[in-house]
Amino acid sequence: MTTFLDGAVADPERFSALFDAHYEEIRGYISRRLDLDIAEDLAAETFLIAFRGRDGFDAAKGGVRPWLYGIATKLIGRHRRAELRRYRALARSGPPPDEDGHDQRVVDRVAARVTVQQLSAALAGLSRGERDVVLLVAYGELTYDEVAAALGIAYGTVASRLSRARTKLRDTLGVEV
């Protein structure tokens, strides 16, 4: 099913509607995965790449939202090493005392007894593919179909990666996820 925003992808004059509808959501997803200071730049770059590659958008493969999340996730992948260093550092030291960062919000969702250090270590212990799937579901609130479209993988791959990740997180954290 094609939506108004799907049509806005192909039309440079209407592309701003797509930006207005999804920028904050994409920026929020990126800021939860990487430092806040880079989120604005990567969110803007996501839309720049989308605009430049709009001729390659195929609504039959998925909607605009998973397409944008896919672009953002690929950009995050370029910054993966910094993300892993951050998770490992947080696992060792925890967040600064006055920071209510993304890790703390995730911790609150998983369980009150799970510490930032434990969660960061658990996320760092996942494979890149598992971590991408978990964070697209948790932060982006994407469905399995949308995650598959965002990452360009099969639905079954999403399900198996999420299942493996949940098992690893449950074993590491000792709580149901």
mmCIF file of C-alpha atoms in Angstrom:
data_model
loop_
_atom_site.group_PDB
_atom_site.id
_atom_site.type_symbol
_atom_site.label_atom_id
_atom_site.label_comp_id
_atom_site.label_asym_id
_atom_site.label_seq_id
_atom_site.Cartn_x
_atom_site.Cartn_y
_atom_site.Cartn_z
ATOM 1 C CA MET A 1 0.000 0.000 0.000
ATOM 2 C CA THR A 2 1.432 3.361 -1.023
ATOM 3 C CA THR A 3 0.966 6.287 1.337
ATOM 4 C CA PHE A 4 1.186 10.022 0.807
ATOM 5 C CA LEU A 5 4.700 10.002 2.233
ATOM 6 C CA ASP A 6 5.763 7.175 -0.095
ATOM 7 C CA GLY A 7 4.816 9.496 -2.959
ATOM 8 C CA ALA A 8 6.745 12.346 -1.352
ATOM 9 C CA VAL A 9 9.960 10.346 -1.702
ATOM 10 C CA ALA A 10 9.982 10.672 -5.487
ATOM 11 C CA ASP A 11 8.920 14.320 -5.585
ATOM 12 C CA PRO A 12 11.686 16.738 -4.531
ATOM 13 C CA GLU A 13 9.085 19.448 -3.888
ATOM 14 C CA ARG A 14 7.221 17.228 -1.397
ATOM 15 C CA PHE A 15 10.268 15.620 0.221
ATOM 16 C CA SER A 16 10.112 18.171 3.040
ATOM 17 C CA ALA A 17 6.871 16.518 4.233
ATOM 18 C CA LEU A 18 8.800 13.286 4.672
ATOM 19 C CA PHE A 19 11.518 15.134 6.601
ATOM 20 C CA ASP A 20 8.954 16.871 8.825
ATOM 21 C CA ALA A 21 7.137 13.605 9.542
ATOM 22 C CA HIS A 22 10.177 11.501 10.455
ATOM 23 C CA TYR A 23 13.170 13.660 11.411
ATOM 24 C CA GLU A 24 12.621 13.702 15.192
ATOM 25 C CA GLU A 25 11.935 9.969 15.305
ATOM 26 C CA ILE A 26 15.086 9.143 13.333
ATOM 27 C CA ARG A 27 17.176 11.604 15.380
ATOM 28 C CA GLY A 28 15.830 10.044 18.573
ATOM 29 C CA TYR A 29 16.740 6.551 17.385
ATOM 30 C CA ILE A 30 20.265 7.649 16.495
ATOM 31 C CA SER A 31 20.728 9.552 19.763
ATOM 32 C CA ARG A 32 19.868 6.404 21.700
ATOM 33 C CA ARG A 33 22.494 4.453 19.774
ATOM 34 C CA LEU A 34 25.245 7.082 19.658
ATOM 35 C CA ASP A 35 26.171 10.276 21.464
ATOM 36 C CA LEU A 36 23.675 13.119 21.281
ATOM 37 C CA ASP A 37 26.182 15.438 19.626
ATOM 38 C CA ILE A 38 26.414 13.205 16.553
ATOM 39 C CA ALA A 39 22.698 12.354 16.342
ATOM 40 C CA GLU A 40 21.727 15.625 14.656
ATOM 41 C CA ASP A 41 24.456 15.240 12.044
ATOM 42 C CA LEU A 42 23.619 11.612 11.293
ATOM 43 C CA ALA A 43 19.889 12.315 11.186
ATOM 44 C CA ALA A 44 20.505 15.091 8.668
ATOM 45 C CA GLU A 45 22.817 12.792 6.715
ATOM 46 C CA THR A 46 20.104 10.109 6.733
ATOM 47 C CA PHE A 47 17.717 12.462 4.959
ATOM 48 C CA LEU A 48 20.407 13.692 2.596
ATOM 49 C CA ILE A 49 21.149 10.107 1.568
ATOM 50 C CA ALA A 50 17.415 9.424 1.275
ATOM 51 C CA PHE A 51 16.930 12.500 -0.898
ATOM 52 C CA ARG A 52 19.841 11.618 -3.153
ATOM 53 C CA GLY A 53 18.743 7.992 -3.386
ATOM 54 C CA ARG A 54 15.025 8.647 -3.681
ATOM 55 C CA ASP A 55 14.896 7.169 -7.183
ATOM 56 C CA GLY A 56 15.912 3.819 -5.689
ATOM 57 C CA PHE A 57 13.093 3.781 -3.134
ATOM 58 C CA ASP A 58 10.687 0.906 -3.730
ATOM 59 C CA ALA A 59 7.463 1.108 -1.701
ATOM 60 C CA ALA A 60 6.823 -2.556 -2.521
ATOM 61 C CA LYS A 61 9.825 -3.518 -0.363
ATOM 62 C CA GLY A 62 8.560 -1.569 2.642
ATOM 63 C CA GLY A 63 7.384 1.865 3.622
ATOM 64 C CA VAL A 64 9.278 5.078 4.113
ATOM 65 C CA ARG A 65 9.826 4.535 7.825
ATOM 66 C CA PRO A 66 11.769 1.250 7.559
ATOM 67 C CA TRP A 67 13.696 2.673 4.597
ATOM 68 C CA LEU A 68 14.820 5.642 6.714
ATOM 69 C CA TYR A 69 15.651 3.399 9.682
ATOM 70 C CA GLY A 70 17.721 1.238 7.344
ATOM 71 C CA ILE A 71 19.711 4.244 6.155
ATOM 72 C CA ALA A 72 20.181 5.445 9.738
ATOM 73 C CA THR A 73 21.272 1.995 10.907
ATOM 74 C CA LYS A 74 23.870 1.812 8.134
ATOM 75 C CA LEU A 75 25.211 5.212 9.162
ATOM 76 C CA ILE A 76 25.334 4.047 12.761
ATOM 77 C CA GLY A 77 27.294 1.042 11.548
ATOM 78 C CA ARG A 78 30.014 3.424 10.385
ATOM 79 C CA HIS A 79 30.235 4.632 13.959
ATOM 80 C CA ARG A 80 29.981 1.140 15.446
ATOM 81 C CA ARG A 81 33.421 1.102 16.979
ATOM 82 C CA ALA A 82 32.662 4.255 18.954
ATOM 83 C CA GLU A 83 29.341 2.749 20.039
ATOM 84 C CA LEU A 84 31.057 -0.406 21.287
ATOM 85 C CA ARG A 85 33.693 1.622 23.119
ATOM 86 C CA ARG A 86 30.899 3.611 24.779
ATOM 87 C CA TYR A 87 29.037 0.470 25.900
ATOM 88 C CA ARG A 88 32.253 -1.056 27.233
ATOM 89 C CA ALA A 89 33.181 2.160 29.068
ATOM 90 C CA LEU A 90 29.699 2.398 30.579
ATOM 91 C CA ALA A 91 29.945 -1.246 31.595
ATOM 92 C CA ARG A 92 33.121 -0.374 33.521
ATOM 93 C CA SER A 93 32.114 2.952 35.000
ATOM 94 C CA GLY A 94 28.392 3.658 34.592
ATOM 95 C CA PRO A 95 26.961 6.992 33.437
ATOM 96 C CA PRO A 96 28.043 10.306 34.931
ATOM 97 C CA PRO A 97 26.017 11.010 38.103
ATOM 98 C CA ASP A 98 23.954 13.842 36.595
ATOM 99 C CA GLU A 99 23.276 12.166 33.245
ATOM 100 C CA ASP A 100 19.956 10.533 32.499
ATOM 101 C CA GLY A 101 21.216 9.084 29.232
ATOM 102 C CA HIS A 102 19.798 6.542 26.864
ATOM 103 C CA ASP A 103 21.254 3.619 28.775
ATOM 104 C CA GLN A 104 19.350 4.634 31.884
ATOM 105 C CA ARG A 105 16.063 4.766 29.956
ATOM 106 C CA VAL A 106 16.708 1.293 28.582
ATOM 107 C CA VAL A 107 17.604 0.037 32.043
ATOM 108 C CA ASP A 108 14.326 1.367 33.428
ATOM 109 C CA ARG A 109 12.422 -0.530 30.736
ATOM 110 C CA VAL A 110 14.213 -3.841 31.188
ATOM 111 C CA ALA A 111 14.059 -4.020 34.988
ATOM 112 C CA ALA A 112 14.734 -1.695 37.892
ATOM 113 C CA ARG A 113 17.348 -4.049 39.316
ATOM 114 C CA VAL A 114 19.469 -4.201 36.159
ATOM 115 C CA THR A 115 22.310 -1.709 36.262
ATOM 116 C CA VAL A 116 23.585 0.425 33.431
ATOM 117 C CA GLN A 117 26.857 -1.451 33.616
ATOM 118 C CA GLN A 118 25.171 -4.840 33.193
ATOM 119 C CA LEU A 119 22.989 -3.684 30.321
ATOM 120 C CA SER A 120 25.857 -1.982 28.519
ATOM 121 C CA ALA A 121 28.004 -5.091 28.834
ATOM 122 C CA ALA A 122 25.102 -7.238 27.610
ATOM 123 C CA LEU A 123 24.504 -5.016 24.554
ATOM 124 C CA ALA A 124 28.216 -4.947 23.779
ATOM 125 C CA GLY A 125 28.186 -8.756 23.924
ATOM 126 C CA LEU A 126 25.633 -9.069 21.132
ATOM 127 C CA SER A 127 26.684 -9.420 17.524
ATOM 128 C CA ARG A 128 26.208 -6.350 15.338
ATOM 129 C CA GLY A 129 23.196 -7.929 13.644
ATOM 130 C CA GLU A 130 21.577 -8.920 16.928
ATOM 131 C CA ARG A 131 22.171 -5.482 18.441
ATOM 132 C CA ASP A 132 20.711 -3.741 15.372
ATOM 133 C CA VAL A 133 17.551 -5.860 15.522
ATOM 134 C CA VAL A 134 17.109 -5.411 19.292
ATOM 135 C CA LEU A 135 17.588 -1.649 19.156
ATOM 136 C CA LEU A 136 15.343 -1.167 16.097
ATOM 137 C CA VAL A 137 12.581 -3.033 17.939
ATOM 138 C CA ALA A 138 13.237 -1.349 21.313
ATOM 139 C CA TYR A 139 14.063 2.200 20.215
ATOM 140 C CA GLY A 140 12.388 2.439 16.830
ATOM 141 C CA GLU A 141 9.377 0.333 17.819
ATOM 142 C CA LEU A 142 9.554 -1.289 14.393
ATOM 143 C CA THR A 143 7.691 -4.490 13.577
ATOM 144 C CA TYR A 144 9.595 -7.562 12.379
ATOM 145 C CA ASP A 145 8.554 -6.741 8.802
ATOM 146 C CA GLU A 146 9.815 -3.168 9.189
ATOM 147 C CA VAL A 147 13.113 -4.332 10.699
ATOM 148 C CA ALA A 148 13.540 -6.762 7.804
ATOM 149 C CA ALA A 149 12.933 -3.944 5.323
ATOM 150 C CA ALA A 150 15.215 -1.545 7.219
ATOM 151 C CA LEU A 151 18.134 -3.960 7.274
ATOM 152 C CA GLY A 152 17.465 -5.669 3.958
ATOM 153 C CA ILE A 153 17.180 -9.108 5.555
ATOM 154 C CA ALA A 154 14.504 -11.790 5.646
ATOM 155 C CA TYR A 155 11.715 -11.803 8.235
ATOM 156 C CA GLY A 156 12.995 -15.143 9.534
ATOM 157 C CA THR A 157 16.454 -13.661 10.036
ATOM 158 C CA VAL A 158 14.932 -10.881 12.147
ATOM 159 C CA ALA A 159 13.069 -13.444 14.252
ATOM 160 C CA SER A 160 16.126 -15.658 14.741
ATOM 161 C CA ARG A 161 18.442 -12.729 15.580
ATOM 162 C CA LEU A 162 15.935 -11.365 18.070
ATOM 163 C CA SER A 163 15.468 -14.791 19.611
ATOM 164 C CA ARG A 164 19.229 -15.311 19.986
ATOM 165 C CA ALA A 165 19.647 -11.795 21.375
ATOM 166 C CA ARG A 166 16.856 -12.285 23.913
ATOM 167 C CA THR A 167 18.430 -15.550 25.051
ATOM 168 C CA LYS A 168 21.834 -13.879 25.442
ATOM 169 C CA LEU A 169 20.337 -10.879 27.245
ATOM 170 C CA ARG A 170 18.258 -13.112 29.530
ATOM 171 C CA ASP A 171 21.321 -15.227 30.357
ATOM 172 C CA THR A 172 23.536 -12.175 30.931
ATOM 173 C CA LEU A 173 21.023 -10.034 32.800
ATOM 174 C CA GLY A 174 19.073 -12.750 34.579
ATOM 175 C CA VAL A 175 15.703 -11.184 33.662
ATOM 176 C CA GLU A 176 13.042 -11.824 31.006
ATOM 177 C CA VAL A 177 13.412 -9.500 28.041
#
